[in-house]
PDB file of C-alpha atoms in Angstrom:
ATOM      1  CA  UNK A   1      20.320  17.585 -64.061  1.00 80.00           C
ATOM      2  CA  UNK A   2      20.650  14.409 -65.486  1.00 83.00           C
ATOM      3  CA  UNK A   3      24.191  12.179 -65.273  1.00 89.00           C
ATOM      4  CA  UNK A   4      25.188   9.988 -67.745  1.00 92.00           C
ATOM      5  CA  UNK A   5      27.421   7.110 -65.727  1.00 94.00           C
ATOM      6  CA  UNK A   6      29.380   4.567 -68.084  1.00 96.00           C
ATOM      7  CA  UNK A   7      30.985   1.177 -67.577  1.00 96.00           C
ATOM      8  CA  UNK A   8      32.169  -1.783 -70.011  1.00 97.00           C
ATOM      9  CA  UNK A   9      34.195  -0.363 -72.276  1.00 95.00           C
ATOM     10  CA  UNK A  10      37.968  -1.455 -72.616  1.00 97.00           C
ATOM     11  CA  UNK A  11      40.325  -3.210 -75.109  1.00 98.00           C
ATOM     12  CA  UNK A  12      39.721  -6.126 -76.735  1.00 98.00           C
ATOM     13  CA  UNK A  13      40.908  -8.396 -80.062  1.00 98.00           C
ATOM     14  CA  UNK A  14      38.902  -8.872 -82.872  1.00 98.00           C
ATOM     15  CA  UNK A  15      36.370 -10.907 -83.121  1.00 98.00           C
ATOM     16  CA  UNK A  16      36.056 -10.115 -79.326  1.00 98.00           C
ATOM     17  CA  UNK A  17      32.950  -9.137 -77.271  1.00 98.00           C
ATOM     18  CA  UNK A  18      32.399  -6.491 -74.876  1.00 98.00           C
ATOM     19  CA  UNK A  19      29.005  -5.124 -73.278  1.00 98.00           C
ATOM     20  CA  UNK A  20      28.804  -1.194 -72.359  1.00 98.00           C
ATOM     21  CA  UNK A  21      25.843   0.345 -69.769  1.00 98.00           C
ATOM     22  CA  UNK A  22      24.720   3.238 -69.832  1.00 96.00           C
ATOM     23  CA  UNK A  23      22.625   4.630 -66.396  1.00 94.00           C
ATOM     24  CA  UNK A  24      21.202   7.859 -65.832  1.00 89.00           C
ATOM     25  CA  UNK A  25      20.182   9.476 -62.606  1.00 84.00           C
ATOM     26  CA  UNK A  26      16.739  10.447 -63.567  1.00 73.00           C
ATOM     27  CA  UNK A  27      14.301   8.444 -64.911  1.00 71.00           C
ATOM     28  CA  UNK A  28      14.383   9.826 -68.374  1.00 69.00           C
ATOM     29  CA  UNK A  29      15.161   6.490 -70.223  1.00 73.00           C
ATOM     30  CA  UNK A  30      11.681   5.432 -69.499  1.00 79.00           C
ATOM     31  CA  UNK A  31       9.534   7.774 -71.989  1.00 86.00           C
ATOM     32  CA  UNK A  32      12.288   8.730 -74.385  1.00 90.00           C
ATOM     33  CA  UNK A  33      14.108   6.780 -77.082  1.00 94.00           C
ATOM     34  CA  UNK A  34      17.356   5.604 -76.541  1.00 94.00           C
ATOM     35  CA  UNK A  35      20.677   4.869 -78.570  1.00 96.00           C
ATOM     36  CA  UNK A  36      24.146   4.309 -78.148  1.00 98.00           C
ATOM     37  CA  UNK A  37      26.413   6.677 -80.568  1.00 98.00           C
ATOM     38  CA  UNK A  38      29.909   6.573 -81.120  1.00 98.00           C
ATOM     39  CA  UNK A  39      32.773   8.623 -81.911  1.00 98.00           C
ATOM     40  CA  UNK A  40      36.136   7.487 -84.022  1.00 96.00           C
ATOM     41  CA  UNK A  41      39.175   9.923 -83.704  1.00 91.00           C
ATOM     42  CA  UNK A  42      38.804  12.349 -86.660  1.00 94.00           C
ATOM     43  CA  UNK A  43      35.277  11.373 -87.079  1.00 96.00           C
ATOM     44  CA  UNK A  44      31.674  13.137 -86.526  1.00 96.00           C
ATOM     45  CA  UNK A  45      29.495  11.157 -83.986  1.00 95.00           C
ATOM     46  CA  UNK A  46      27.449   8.584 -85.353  1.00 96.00           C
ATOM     47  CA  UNK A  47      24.613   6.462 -83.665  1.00 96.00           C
ATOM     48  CA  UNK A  48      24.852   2.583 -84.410  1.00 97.00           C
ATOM     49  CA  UNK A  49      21.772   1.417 -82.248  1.00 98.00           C
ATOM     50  CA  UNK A  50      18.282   2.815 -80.840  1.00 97.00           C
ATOM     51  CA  UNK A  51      15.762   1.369 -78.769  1.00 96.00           C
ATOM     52  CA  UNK A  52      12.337   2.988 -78.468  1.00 94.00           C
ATOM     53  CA  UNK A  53      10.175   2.977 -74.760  1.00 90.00           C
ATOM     54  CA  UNK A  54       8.498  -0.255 -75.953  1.00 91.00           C
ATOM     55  CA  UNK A  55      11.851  -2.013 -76.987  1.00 93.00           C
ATOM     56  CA  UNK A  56      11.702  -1.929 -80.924  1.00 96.00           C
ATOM     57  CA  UNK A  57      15.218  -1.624 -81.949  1.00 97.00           C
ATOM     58  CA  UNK A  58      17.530  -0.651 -85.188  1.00 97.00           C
ATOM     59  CA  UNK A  59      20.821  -0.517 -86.150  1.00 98.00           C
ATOM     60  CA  UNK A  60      23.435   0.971 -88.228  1.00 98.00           C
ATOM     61  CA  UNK A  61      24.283  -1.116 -90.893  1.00 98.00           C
ATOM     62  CA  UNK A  62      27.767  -1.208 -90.122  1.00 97.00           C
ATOM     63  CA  UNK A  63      26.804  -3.026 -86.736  1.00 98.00           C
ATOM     64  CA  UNK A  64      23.960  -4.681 -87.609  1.00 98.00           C
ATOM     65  CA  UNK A  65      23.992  -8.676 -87.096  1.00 97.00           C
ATOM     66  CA  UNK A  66      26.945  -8.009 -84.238  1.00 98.00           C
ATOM     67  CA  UNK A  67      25.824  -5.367 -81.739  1.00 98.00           C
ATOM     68  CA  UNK A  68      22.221  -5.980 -79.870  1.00 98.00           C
ATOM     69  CA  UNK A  69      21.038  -2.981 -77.856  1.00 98.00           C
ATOM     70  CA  UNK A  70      18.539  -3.644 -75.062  1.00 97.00           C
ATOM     71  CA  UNK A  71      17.071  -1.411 -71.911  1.00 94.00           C
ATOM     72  CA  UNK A  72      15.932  -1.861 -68.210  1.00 92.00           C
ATOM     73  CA  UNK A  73      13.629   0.997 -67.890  1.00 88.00           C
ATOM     74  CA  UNK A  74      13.309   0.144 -63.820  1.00 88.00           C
ATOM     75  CA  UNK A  75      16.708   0.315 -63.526  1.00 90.00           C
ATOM     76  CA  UNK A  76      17.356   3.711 -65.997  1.00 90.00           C
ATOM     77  CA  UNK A  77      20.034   1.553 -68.175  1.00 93.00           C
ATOM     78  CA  UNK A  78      20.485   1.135 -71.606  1.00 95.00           C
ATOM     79  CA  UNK A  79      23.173  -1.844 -72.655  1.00 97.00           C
ATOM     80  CA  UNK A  80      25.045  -2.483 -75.942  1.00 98.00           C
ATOM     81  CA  UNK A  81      26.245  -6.125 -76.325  1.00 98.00           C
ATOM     82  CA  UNK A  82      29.158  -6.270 -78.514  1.00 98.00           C
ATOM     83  CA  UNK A  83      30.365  -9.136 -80.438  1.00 98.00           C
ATOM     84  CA  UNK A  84      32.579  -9.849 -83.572  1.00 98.00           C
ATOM     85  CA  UNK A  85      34.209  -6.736 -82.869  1.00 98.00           C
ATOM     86  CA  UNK A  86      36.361  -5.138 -85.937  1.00 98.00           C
ATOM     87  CA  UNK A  87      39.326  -2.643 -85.619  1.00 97.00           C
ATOM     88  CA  UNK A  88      36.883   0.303 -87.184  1.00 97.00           C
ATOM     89  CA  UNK A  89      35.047  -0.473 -83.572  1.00 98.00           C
ATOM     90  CA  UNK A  90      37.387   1.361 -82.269  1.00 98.00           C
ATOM     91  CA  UNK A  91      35.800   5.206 -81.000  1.00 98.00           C
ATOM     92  CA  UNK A  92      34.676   6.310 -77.836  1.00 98.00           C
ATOM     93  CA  UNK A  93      31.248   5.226 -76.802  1.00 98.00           C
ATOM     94  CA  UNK A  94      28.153   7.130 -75.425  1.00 97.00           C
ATOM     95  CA  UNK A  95      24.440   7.076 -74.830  1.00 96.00           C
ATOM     96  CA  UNK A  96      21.577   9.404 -75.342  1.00 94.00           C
ATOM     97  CA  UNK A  97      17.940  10.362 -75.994  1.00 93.00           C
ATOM     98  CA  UNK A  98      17.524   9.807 -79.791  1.00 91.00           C
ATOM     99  CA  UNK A  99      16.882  11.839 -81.916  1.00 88.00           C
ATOM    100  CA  UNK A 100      17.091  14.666 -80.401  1.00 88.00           C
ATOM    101  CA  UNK A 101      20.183  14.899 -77.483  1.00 87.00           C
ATOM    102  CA  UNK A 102      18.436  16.055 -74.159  1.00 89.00           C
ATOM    103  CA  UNK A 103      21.077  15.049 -71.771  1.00 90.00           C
ATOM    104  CA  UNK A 104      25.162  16.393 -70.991  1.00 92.00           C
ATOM    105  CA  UNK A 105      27.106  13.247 -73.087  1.00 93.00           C
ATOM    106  CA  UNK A 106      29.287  12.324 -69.973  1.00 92.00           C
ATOM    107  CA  UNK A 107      32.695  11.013 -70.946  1.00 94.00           C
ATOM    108  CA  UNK A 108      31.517   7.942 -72.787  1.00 97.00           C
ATOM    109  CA  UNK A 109      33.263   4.671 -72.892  1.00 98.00           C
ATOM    110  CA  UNK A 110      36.609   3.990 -74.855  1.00 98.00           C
ATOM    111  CA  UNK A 111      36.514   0.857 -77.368  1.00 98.00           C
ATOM    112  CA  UNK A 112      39.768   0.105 -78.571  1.00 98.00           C
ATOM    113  CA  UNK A 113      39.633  -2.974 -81.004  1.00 98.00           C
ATOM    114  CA  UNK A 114      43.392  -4.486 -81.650  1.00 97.00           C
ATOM    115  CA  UNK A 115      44.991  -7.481 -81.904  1.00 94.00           C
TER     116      UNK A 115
END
């Protein structure tokens, strides 16, 4: 089965930059579309940035212009570069096939944006 493994999360001020990975043990993220999602506390999960095989990209609006979302297929790991962070950041962080979810979440990556 494939495992989700997460680093780069953490807590930061605003206006601060942080970069999350994602890597999976199988070599899924090569033929499926990928995106980072997050979740705030009280909040339904929401995706903010997807990447296709090829590297075309989109974003939430609320991130757009701030958060860049890139992939090294040869490597299985999908990255979310952070900048200009804002306290509604703040959620826990995860990656997955998009749309549709076809791996186990993992634990995700906290983000806690506060001065």
């Amino acid at each position: 089965q494939v495992q989700l493994v997460y680093s780069g999360g953490g807590l930061v001020q605003p206006g601060g930059s942080l970069r999350l990975s994602c890597a999976a043990s199988g070599s899924i993220f090569r033929i499926y579309a990928m995106a980072w999602y997050r979740q705030a506390p009280g909040k339904q999960r929401e995706s903010v940035a997807g990447i296709t095989p090829g590297g075309s990209t989109n974003y939430a609006d609320s991130v757009q212009g701030r958060f860049t979302i890139s992939r090294d297929n040869a490597e299985n790991t999908v990255y979310l570069q952070m900048n200009s962070l804002k306290p509604e950041d703040t959620a826990v962080y995860y990656c997955n096939t998009f749309p549709t979810y076809l791996v186990p979440w993992g634990q995700g990556t906290q983000v806690t944006v506060a001065s």
